CSV table of C-alpha atoms in Angstrom, one decimal:
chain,number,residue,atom,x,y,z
A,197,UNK,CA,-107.8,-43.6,18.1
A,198,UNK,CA,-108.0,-42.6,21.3
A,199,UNK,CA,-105.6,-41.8,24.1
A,200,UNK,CA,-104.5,-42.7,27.5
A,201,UNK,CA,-103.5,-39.2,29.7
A,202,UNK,CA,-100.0,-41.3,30.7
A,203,UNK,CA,-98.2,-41.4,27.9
A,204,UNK,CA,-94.8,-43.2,29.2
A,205,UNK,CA,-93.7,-45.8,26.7
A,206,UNK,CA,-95.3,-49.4,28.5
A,207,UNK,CA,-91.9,-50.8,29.5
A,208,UNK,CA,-91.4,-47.7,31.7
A,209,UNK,CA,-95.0,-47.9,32.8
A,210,UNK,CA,-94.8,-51.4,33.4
A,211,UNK,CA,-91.3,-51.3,35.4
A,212,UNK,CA,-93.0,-48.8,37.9
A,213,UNK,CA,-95.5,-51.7,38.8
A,214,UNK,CA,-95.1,-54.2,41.7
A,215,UNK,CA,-94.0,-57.3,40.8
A,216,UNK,CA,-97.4,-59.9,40.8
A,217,UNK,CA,-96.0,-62.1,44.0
A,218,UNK,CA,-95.3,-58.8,45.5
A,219,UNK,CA,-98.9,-57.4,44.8
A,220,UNK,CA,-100.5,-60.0,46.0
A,221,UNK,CA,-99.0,-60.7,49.1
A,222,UNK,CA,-99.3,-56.8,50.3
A,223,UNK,CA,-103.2,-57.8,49.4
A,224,UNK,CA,-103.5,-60.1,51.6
A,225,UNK,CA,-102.0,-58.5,54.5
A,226,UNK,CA,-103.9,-55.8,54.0
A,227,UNK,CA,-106.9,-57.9,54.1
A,228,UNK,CA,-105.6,-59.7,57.0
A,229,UNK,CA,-105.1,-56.9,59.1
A,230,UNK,CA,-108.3,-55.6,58.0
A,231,UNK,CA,-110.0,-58.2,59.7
A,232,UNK,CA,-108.4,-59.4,62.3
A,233,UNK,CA,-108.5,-55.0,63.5
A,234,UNK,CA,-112.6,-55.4,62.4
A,235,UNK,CA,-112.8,-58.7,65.0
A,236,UNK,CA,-111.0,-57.2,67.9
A,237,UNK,CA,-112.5,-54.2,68.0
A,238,UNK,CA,-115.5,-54.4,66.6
A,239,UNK,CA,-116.7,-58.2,68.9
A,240,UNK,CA,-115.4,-55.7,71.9
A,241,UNK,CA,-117.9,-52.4,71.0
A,242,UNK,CA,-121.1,-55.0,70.7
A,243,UNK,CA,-120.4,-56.9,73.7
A,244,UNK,CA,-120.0,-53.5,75.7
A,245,UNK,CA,-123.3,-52.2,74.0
A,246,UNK,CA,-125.5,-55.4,73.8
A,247,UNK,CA,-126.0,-57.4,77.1
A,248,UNK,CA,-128.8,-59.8,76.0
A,249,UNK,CA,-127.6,-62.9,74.4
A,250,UNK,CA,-130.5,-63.4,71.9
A,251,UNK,CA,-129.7,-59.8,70.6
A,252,UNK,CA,-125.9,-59.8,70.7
A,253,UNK,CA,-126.2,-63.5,68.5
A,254,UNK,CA,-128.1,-61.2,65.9
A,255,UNK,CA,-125.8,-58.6,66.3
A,256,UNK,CA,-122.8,-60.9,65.8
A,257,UNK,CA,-124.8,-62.6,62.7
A,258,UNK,CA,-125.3,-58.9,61.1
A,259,UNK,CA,-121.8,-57.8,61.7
A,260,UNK,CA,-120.4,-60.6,59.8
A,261,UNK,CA,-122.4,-60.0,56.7
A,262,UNK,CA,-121.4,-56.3,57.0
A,263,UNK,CA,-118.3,-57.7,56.9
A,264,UNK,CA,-117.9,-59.9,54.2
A,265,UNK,CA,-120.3,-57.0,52.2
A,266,UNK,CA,-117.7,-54.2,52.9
A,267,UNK,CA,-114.8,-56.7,52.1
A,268,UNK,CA,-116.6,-57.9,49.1
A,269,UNK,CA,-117.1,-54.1,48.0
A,270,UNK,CA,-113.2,-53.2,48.5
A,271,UNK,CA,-111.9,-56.5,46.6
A,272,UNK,CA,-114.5,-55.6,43.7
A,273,UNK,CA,-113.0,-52.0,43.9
A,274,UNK,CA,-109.0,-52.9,44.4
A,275,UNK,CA,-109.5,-55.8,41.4
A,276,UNK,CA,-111.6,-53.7,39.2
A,277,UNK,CA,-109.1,-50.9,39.5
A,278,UNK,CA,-106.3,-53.0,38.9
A,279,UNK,CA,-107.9,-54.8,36.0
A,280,UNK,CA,-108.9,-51.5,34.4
A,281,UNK,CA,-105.4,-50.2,34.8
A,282,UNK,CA,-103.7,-53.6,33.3
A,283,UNK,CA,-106.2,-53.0,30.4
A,284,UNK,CA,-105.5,-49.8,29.5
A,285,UNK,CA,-101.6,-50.7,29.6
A,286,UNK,CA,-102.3,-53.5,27.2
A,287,UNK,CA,-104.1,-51.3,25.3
A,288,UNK,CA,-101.8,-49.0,25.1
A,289,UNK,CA,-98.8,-51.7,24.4
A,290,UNK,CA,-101.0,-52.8,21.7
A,291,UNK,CA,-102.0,-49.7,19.9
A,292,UNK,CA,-97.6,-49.1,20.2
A,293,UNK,CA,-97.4,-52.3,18.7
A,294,UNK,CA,-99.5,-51.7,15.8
A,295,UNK,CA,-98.0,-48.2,15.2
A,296,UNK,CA,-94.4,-49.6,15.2
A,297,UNK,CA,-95.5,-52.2,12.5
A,298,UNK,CA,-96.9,-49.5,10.4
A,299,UNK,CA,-93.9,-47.7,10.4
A,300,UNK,CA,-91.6,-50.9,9.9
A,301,UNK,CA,-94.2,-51.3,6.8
A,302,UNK,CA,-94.1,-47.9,5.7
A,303,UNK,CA,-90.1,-47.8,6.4
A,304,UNK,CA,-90.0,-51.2,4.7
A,305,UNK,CA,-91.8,-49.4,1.4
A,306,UNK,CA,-89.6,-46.6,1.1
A,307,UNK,CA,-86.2,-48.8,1.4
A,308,UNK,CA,-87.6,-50.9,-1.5
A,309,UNK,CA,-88.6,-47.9,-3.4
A,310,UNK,CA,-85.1,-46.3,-3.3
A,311,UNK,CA,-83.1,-46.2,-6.5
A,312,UNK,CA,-80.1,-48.3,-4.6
A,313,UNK,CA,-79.3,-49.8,-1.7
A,314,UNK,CA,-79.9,-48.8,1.8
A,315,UNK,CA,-77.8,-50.3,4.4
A,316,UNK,CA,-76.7,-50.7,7.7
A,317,UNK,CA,-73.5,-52.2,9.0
A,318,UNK,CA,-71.2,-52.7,11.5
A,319,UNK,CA,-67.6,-50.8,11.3
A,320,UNK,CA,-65.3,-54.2,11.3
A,321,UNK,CA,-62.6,-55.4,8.5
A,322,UNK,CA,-65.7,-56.8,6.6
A,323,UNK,CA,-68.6,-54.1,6.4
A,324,UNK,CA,-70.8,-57.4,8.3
A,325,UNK,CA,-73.9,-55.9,7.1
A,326,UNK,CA,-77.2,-55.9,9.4
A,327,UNK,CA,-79.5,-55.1,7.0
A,328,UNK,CA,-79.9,-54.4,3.1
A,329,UNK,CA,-82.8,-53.0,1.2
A,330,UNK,CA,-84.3,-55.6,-1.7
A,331,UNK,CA,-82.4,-52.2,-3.7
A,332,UNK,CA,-79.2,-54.8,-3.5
A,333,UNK,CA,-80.3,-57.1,-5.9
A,334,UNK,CA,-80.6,-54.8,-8.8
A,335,UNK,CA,-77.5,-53.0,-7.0
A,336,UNK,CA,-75.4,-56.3,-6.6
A,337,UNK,CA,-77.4,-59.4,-8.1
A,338,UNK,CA,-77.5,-60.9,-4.4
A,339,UNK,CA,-80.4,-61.5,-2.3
A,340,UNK,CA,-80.7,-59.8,0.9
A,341,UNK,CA,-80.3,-63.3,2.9
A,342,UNK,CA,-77.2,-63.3,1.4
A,343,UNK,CA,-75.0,-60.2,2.0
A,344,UNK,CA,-76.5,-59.7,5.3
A,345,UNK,CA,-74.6,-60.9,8.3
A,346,UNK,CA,-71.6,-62.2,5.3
A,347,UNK,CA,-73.9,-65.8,4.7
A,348,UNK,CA,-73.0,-65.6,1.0
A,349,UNK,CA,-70.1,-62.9,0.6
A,350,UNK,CA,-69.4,-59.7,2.6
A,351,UNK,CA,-69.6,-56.6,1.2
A,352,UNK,CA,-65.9,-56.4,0.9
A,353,UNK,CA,-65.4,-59.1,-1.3
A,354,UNK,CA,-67.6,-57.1,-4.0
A,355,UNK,CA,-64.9,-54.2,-3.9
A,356,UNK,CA,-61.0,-54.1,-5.3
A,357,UNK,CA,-59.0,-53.7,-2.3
A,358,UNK,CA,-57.9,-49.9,-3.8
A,359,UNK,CA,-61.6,-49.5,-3.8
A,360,UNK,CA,-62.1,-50.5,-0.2
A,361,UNK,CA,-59.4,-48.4,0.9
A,362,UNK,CA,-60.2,-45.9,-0.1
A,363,UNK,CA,-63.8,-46.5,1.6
A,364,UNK,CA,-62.5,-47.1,4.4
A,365,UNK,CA,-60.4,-43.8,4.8
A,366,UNK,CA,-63.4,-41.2,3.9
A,367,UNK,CA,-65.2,-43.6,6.7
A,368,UNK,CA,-62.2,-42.9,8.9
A,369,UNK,CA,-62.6,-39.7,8.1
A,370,UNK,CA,-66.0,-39.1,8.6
A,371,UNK,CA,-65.7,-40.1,11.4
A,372,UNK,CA,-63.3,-38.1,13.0
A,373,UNK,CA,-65.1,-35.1,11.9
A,374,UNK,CA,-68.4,-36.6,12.9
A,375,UNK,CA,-69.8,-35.5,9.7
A,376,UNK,CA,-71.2,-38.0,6.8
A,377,UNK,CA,-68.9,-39.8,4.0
A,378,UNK,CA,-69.7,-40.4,0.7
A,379,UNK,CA,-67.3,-41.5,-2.0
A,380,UNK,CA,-67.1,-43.3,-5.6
A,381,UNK,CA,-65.8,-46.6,-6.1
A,382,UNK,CA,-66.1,-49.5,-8.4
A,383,UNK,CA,-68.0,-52.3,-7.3
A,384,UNK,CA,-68.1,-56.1,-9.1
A,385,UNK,CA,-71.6,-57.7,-9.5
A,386,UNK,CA,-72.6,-61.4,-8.9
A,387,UNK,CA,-72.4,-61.8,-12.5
A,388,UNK,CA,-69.2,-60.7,-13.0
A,389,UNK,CA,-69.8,-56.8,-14.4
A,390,UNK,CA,-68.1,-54.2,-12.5
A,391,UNK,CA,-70.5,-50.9,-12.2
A,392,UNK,CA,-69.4,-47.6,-9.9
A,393,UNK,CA,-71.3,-46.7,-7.7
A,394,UNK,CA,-71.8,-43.7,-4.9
A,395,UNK,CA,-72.3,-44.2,-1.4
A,396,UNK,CA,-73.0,-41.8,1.3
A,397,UNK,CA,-73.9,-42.6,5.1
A,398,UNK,CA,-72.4,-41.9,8.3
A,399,UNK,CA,-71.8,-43.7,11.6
A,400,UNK,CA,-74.3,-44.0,14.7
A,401,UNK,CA,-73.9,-45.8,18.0
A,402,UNK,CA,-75.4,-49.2,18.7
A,403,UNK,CA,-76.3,-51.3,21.5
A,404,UNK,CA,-73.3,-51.6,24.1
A,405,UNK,CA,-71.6,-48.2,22.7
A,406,UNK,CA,-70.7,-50.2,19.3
A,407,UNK,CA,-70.1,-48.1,16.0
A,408,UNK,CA,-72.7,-49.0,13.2
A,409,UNK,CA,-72.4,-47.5,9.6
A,410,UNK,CA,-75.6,-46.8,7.9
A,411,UNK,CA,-76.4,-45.2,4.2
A,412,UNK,CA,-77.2,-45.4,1.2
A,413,UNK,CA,-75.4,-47.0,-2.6
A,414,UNK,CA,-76.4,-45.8,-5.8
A,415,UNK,CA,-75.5,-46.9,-9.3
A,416,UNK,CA,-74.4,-43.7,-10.6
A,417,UNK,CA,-73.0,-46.5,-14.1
A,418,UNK,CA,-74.6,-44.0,-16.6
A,419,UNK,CA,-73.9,-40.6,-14.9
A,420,UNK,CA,-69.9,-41.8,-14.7
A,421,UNK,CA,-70.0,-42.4,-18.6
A,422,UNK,CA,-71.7,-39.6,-19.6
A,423,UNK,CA,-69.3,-37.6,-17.3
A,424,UNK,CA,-66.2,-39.4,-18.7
A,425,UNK,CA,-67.5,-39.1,-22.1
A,426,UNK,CA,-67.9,-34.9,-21.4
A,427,UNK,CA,-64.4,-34.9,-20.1
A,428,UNK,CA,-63.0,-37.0,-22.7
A,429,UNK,CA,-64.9,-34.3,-25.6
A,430,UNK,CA,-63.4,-31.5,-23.6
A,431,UNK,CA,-60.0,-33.0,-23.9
A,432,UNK,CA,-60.1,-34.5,-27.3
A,433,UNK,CA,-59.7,-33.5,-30.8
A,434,UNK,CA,-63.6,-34.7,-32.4
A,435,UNK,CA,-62.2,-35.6,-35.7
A,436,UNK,CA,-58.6,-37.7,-34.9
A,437,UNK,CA,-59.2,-38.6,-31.1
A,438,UNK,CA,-55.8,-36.9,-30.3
A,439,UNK,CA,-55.4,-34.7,-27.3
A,440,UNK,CA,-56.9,-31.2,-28.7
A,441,UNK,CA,-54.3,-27.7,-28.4
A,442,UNK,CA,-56.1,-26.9,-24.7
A,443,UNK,CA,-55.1,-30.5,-23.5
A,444,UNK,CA,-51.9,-30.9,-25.4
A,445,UNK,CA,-50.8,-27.4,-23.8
A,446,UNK,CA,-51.5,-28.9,-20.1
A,447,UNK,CA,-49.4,-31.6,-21.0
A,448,UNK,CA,-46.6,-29.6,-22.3
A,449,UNK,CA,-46.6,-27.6,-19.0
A,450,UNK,CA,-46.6,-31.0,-16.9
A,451,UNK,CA,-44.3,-32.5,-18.5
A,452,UNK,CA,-41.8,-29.1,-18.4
A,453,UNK,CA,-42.0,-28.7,-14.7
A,454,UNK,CA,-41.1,-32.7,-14.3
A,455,UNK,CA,-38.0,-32.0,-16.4
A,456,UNK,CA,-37.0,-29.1,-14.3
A,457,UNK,CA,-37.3,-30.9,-11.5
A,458,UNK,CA,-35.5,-33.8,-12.2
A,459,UNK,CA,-33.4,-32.0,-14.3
A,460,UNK,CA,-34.0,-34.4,-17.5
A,461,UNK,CA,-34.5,-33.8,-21.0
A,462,UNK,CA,-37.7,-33.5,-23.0
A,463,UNK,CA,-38.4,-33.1,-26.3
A,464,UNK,CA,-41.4,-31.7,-29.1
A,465,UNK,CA,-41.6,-32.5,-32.5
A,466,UNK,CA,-44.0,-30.2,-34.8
A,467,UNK,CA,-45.9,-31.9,-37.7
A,468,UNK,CA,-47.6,-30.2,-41.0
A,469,UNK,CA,-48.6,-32.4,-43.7
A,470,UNK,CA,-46.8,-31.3,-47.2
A,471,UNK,CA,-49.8,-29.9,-49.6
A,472,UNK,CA,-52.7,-31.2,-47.7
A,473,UNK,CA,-54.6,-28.0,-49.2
A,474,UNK,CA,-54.5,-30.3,-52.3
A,475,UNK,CA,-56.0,-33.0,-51.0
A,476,UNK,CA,-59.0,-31.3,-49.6
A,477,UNK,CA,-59.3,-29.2,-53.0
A,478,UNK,CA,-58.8,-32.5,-55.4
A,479,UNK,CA,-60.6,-35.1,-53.1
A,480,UNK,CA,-62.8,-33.1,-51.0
A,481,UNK,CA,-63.1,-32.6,-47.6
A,482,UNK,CA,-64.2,-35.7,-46.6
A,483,UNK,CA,-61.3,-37.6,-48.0
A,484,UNK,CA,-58.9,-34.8,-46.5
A,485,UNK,CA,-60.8,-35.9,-42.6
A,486,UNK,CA,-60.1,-39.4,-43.4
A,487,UNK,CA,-56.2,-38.9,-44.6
A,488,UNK,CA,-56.0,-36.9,-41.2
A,489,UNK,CA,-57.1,-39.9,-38.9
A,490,UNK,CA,-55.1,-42.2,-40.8
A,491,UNK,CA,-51.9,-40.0,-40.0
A,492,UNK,CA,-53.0,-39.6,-36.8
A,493,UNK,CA,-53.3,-43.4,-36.1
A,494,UNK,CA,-49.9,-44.0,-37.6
A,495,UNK,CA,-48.3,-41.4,-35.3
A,496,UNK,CA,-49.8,-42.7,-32.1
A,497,UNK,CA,-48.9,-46.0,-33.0
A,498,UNK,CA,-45.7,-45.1,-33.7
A,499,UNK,CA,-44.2,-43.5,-30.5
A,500,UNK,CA,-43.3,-44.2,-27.3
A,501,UNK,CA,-46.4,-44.8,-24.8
A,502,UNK,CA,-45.3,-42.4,-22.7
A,503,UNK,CA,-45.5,-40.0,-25.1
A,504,UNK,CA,-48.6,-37.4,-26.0
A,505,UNK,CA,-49.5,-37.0,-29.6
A,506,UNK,CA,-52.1,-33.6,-30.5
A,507,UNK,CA,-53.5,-31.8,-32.9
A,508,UNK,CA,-53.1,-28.2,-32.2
A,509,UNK,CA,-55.0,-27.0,-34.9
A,510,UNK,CA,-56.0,-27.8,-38.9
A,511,UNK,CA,-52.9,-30.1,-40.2
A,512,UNK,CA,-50.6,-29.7,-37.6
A,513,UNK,CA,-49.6,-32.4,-35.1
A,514,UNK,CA,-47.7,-31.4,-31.7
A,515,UNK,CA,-45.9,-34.5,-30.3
A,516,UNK,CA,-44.2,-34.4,-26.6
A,517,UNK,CA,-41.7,-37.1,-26.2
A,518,UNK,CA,-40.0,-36.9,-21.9
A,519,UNK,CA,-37.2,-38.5,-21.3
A,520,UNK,CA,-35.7,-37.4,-25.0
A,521,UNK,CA,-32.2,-36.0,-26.1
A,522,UNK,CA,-31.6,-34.0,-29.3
A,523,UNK,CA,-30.3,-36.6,-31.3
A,524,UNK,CA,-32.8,-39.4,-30.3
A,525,UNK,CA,-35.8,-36.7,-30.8
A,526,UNK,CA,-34.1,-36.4,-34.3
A,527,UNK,CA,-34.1,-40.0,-34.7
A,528,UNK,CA,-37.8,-40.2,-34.1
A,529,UNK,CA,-38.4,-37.3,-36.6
A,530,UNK,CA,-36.8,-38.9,-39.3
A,531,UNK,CA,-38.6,-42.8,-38.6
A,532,UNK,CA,-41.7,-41.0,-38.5
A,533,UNK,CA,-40.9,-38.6,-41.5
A,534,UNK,CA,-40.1,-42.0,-43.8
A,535,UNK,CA,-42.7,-44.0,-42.1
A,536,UNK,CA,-45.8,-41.3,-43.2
A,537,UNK,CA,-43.8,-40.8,-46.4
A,538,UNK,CA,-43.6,-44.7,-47.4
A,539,UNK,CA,-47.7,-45.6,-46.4
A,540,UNK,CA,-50.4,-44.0,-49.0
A,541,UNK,CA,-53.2,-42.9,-46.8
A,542,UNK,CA,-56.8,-43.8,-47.3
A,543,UNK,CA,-58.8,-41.7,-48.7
A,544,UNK,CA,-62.1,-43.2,-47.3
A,545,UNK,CA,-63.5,-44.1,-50.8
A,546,UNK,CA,-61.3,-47.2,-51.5
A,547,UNK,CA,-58.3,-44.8,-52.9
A,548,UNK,CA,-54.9,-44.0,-51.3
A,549,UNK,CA,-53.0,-40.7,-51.7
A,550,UNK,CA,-49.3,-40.4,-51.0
A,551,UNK,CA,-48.4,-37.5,-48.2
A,552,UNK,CA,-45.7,-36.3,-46.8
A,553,UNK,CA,-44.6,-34.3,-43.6
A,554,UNK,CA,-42.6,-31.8,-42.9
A,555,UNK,CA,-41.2,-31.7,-39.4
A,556,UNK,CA,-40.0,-29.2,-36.5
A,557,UNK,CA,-37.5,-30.6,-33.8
A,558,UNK,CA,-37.1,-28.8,-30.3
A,559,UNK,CA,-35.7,-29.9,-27.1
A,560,UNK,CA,-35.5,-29.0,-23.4
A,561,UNK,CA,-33.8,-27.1,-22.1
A,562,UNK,CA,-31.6,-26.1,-25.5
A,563,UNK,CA,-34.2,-24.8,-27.6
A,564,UNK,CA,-36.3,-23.2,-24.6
A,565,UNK,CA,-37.7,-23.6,-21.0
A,566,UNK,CA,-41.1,-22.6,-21.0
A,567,UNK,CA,-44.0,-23.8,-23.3
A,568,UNK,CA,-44.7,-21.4,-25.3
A,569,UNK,CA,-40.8,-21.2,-26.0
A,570,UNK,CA,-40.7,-24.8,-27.0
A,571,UNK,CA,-43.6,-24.3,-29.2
A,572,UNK,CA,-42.2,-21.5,-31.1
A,573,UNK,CA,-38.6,-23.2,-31.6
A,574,UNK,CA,-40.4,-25.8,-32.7
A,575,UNK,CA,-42.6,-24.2,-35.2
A,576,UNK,CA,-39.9,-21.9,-36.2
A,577,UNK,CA,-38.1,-25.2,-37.0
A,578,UNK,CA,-40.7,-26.8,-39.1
A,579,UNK,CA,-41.3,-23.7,-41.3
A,580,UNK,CA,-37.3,-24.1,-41.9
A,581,UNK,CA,-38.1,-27.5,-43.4
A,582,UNK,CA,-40.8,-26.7,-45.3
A,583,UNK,CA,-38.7,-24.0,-46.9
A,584,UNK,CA,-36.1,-26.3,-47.6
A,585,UNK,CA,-37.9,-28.3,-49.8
A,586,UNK,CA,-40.7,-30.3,-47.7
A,587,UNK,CA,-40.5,-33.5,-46.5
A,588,UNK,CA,-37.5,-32.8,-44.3
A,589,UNK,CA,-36.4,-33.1,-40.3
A,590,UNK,CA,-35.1,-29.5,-39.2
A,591,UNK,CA,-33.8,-28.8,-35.7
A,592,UNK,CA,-34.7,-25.8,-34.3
A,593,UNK,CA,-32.0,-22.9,-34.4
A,594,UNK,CA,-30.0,-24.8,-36.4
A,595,UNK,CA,-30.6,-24.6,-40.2
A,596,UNK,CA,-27.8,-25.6,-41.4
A,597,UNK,CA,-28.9,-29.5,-40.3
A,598,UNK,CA,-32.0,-29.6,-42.6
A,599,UNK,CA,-32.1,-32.3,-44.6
A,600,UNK,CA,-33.7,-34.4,-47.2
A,601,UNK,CA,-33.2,-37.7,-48.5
């Protein structure tokens, strides 16, 4: 395709020209002047060279068509340089034209080819969006038409107001840094099903100095899962769903400096089931997995919600109960103690075996202050019942309060 050598965008080019009125009347001056200066002088220079009448009549007659010749010859010139200059500017606006629809197509393409939504939007108190990519139907389930200038429902609407805060303040943020935003939020569907999503954009300035938003909204639905589900594994104990030793430990910790500061109480009770070897020697291991869910359902079901329930390892349950004095941690021993004792566990083949627990009672700040302190009171404790006969409740450092029923 060729090119023009000026290569000024056409509204510049065409904002240097005269206005039409403007041109034409400078024409006609021109013109004017031209031949009113051509009749003066030039009727004066014949009549001062020709004397005879018959010639200076010719001469007169000659001059005139010289006249309206050269005249002819400089309209011909000044219009065909004119036109050829008003054709190569519509040329050029044209071949502008063409290029800027090709890229609208081509950015058109790529929006709708996006995995999400593409966006732009002004920075009010509803998100008023200006455009959407056809990415926020599968995104949302609303149409284009719909979201953009809020015909249907603003963008806010599709957020929980925690959500859009928290939108709002990375936007803020971004902002003041003058540096893109991107955040995670939840975001409800026209249908009704809330998915999370992750949008990244930053702000640019609009017509009249006004702030517009533009970006980008994924579904990141499956990567949140999978992540949740990794973090949930790397917290959890595979077999009973209880908070595993690594977790149970942070717990312990959190729930130690809490105490401290608020000087409160907080208490740990440490579970081993009474002859579980047997279980898993006559039954098999299978049946022993089984009798250890079951417990572990009972015990979660069985204490406060505030309280953490783990399995720090093989048989042995770890419970952490804030907010719990010595005798209402003992109290809780011995419910759960009778409780486990009075309901024959499942055995996943139809059958039931009877268990028991022994149990190991330890409480801040009496028995220790640090975890690993707690832990080892604790333990200590539980060893004390099992020694004094199994099935027992024994506070740590104080054997002489084991007891059985």
């Amino acid at each position: 395709m060729s090119q023009i050598p000026d290569r000024r965008p056409v509204r510049s080019r065409l904002s240097v020209q005269l206005h039409p009125l403007r041109r034409a009347l400078m024409a006609t001056a021109l013109y004017a002047l031209a031949g009113l200066l051509w009749i003066t002088f030039s009727d004066r220079v014949v009549e001062a060279l020709v004397t005879d009448s018959a010639t200076l009549s010719r001469v007169q007659t000659w001059k005139g068509v010289f006249f309206v010749l050269v005249t002819a010859l400089v309209l011909f010139l000044t219009l065909l340089r004119l036109l050829v200059r008003d054709r190569a500017l519509l040329r050029l606006q044209h071949q502008q034209s063409l290029a800027l629809r090709t890229r609208e197509r081509q950015l058109t393409v790529l929006m709708d080819s996006l995995p999400g939504m593409a966006y732009r939007c002004r920075y009010d108190d509803h998100g008023t969006m200006l455009f959407v990519s056809e990415g926020c139907v599968a995104l949302t389930g609303y149409e284009p038409e719909e979201l953009m200038g809020s015909r249907a429902v603003s963008y806010q609407d599709l957020l929980e107001p925690e959500s859009y805060e928290r939108l709002l303040c990375d936007i803020r943020e971004g902002l003041a840094n003058e540096a893109p935003y991107s955040v995670e939020y939840a975001l409800t569907r026209k249908d009704g099903e809330t998915i999370w999503v992750w949008e990244r954009g930053r702000a640019i300035r609009g017509g009249e100095g006004e702030t517009l938003l533009e970006g980008i909204v994924l579904d990141i639905s499956d990567r949140k899962r999978l992540r949740d589900e990794l973090e949930e594994m790397a917290t959890r104990d595979p077999l009973t769903g209880l908070l595993n030793r690594r977790e149970m430990s942070r717990v312990l910790d959190e729930e130690l400096e809490r105490a401290r500061r608020y000087q409160r109480p907080m208490a740990m009770l440490w579970i081993d089931f009474d002859h579980f070897k047997e279980v898993n020697d006559t039954y098999g291991h299978a049946a022993g997995d089984a009798v250890l869910q079951s417990v572990a359902a009972l015990l979660v079901d069985s204490v406060r919600t505030v309280d953490s329930v783990g399995r720090f390892g093989g048989e042995e349950f770890v419970i952490v109960m804030p907010e719990m004095e010595m005798s209402e941690a003992r109290e809780t021993a011995e419910r759960l103690r009778r409780h486990v004792s009075a309901t024959p566990q499942p055995l996943g083949d139809g059958n039931v075996v009877a268990l028991t627990i022994s149990v190991g009672v330890a409480v801040y700040p009496d028995h220790g202050v640090t975890g690993s302190a707690l832990c080892a009171a604790a333990d200590r404790a539980m060893y004390r019942a099992k020694a004094a006969g199994r099935n027992c409740v024994a506070l740590a450092q104080m054997p002489e309060d084991v007891h059985t029923d």
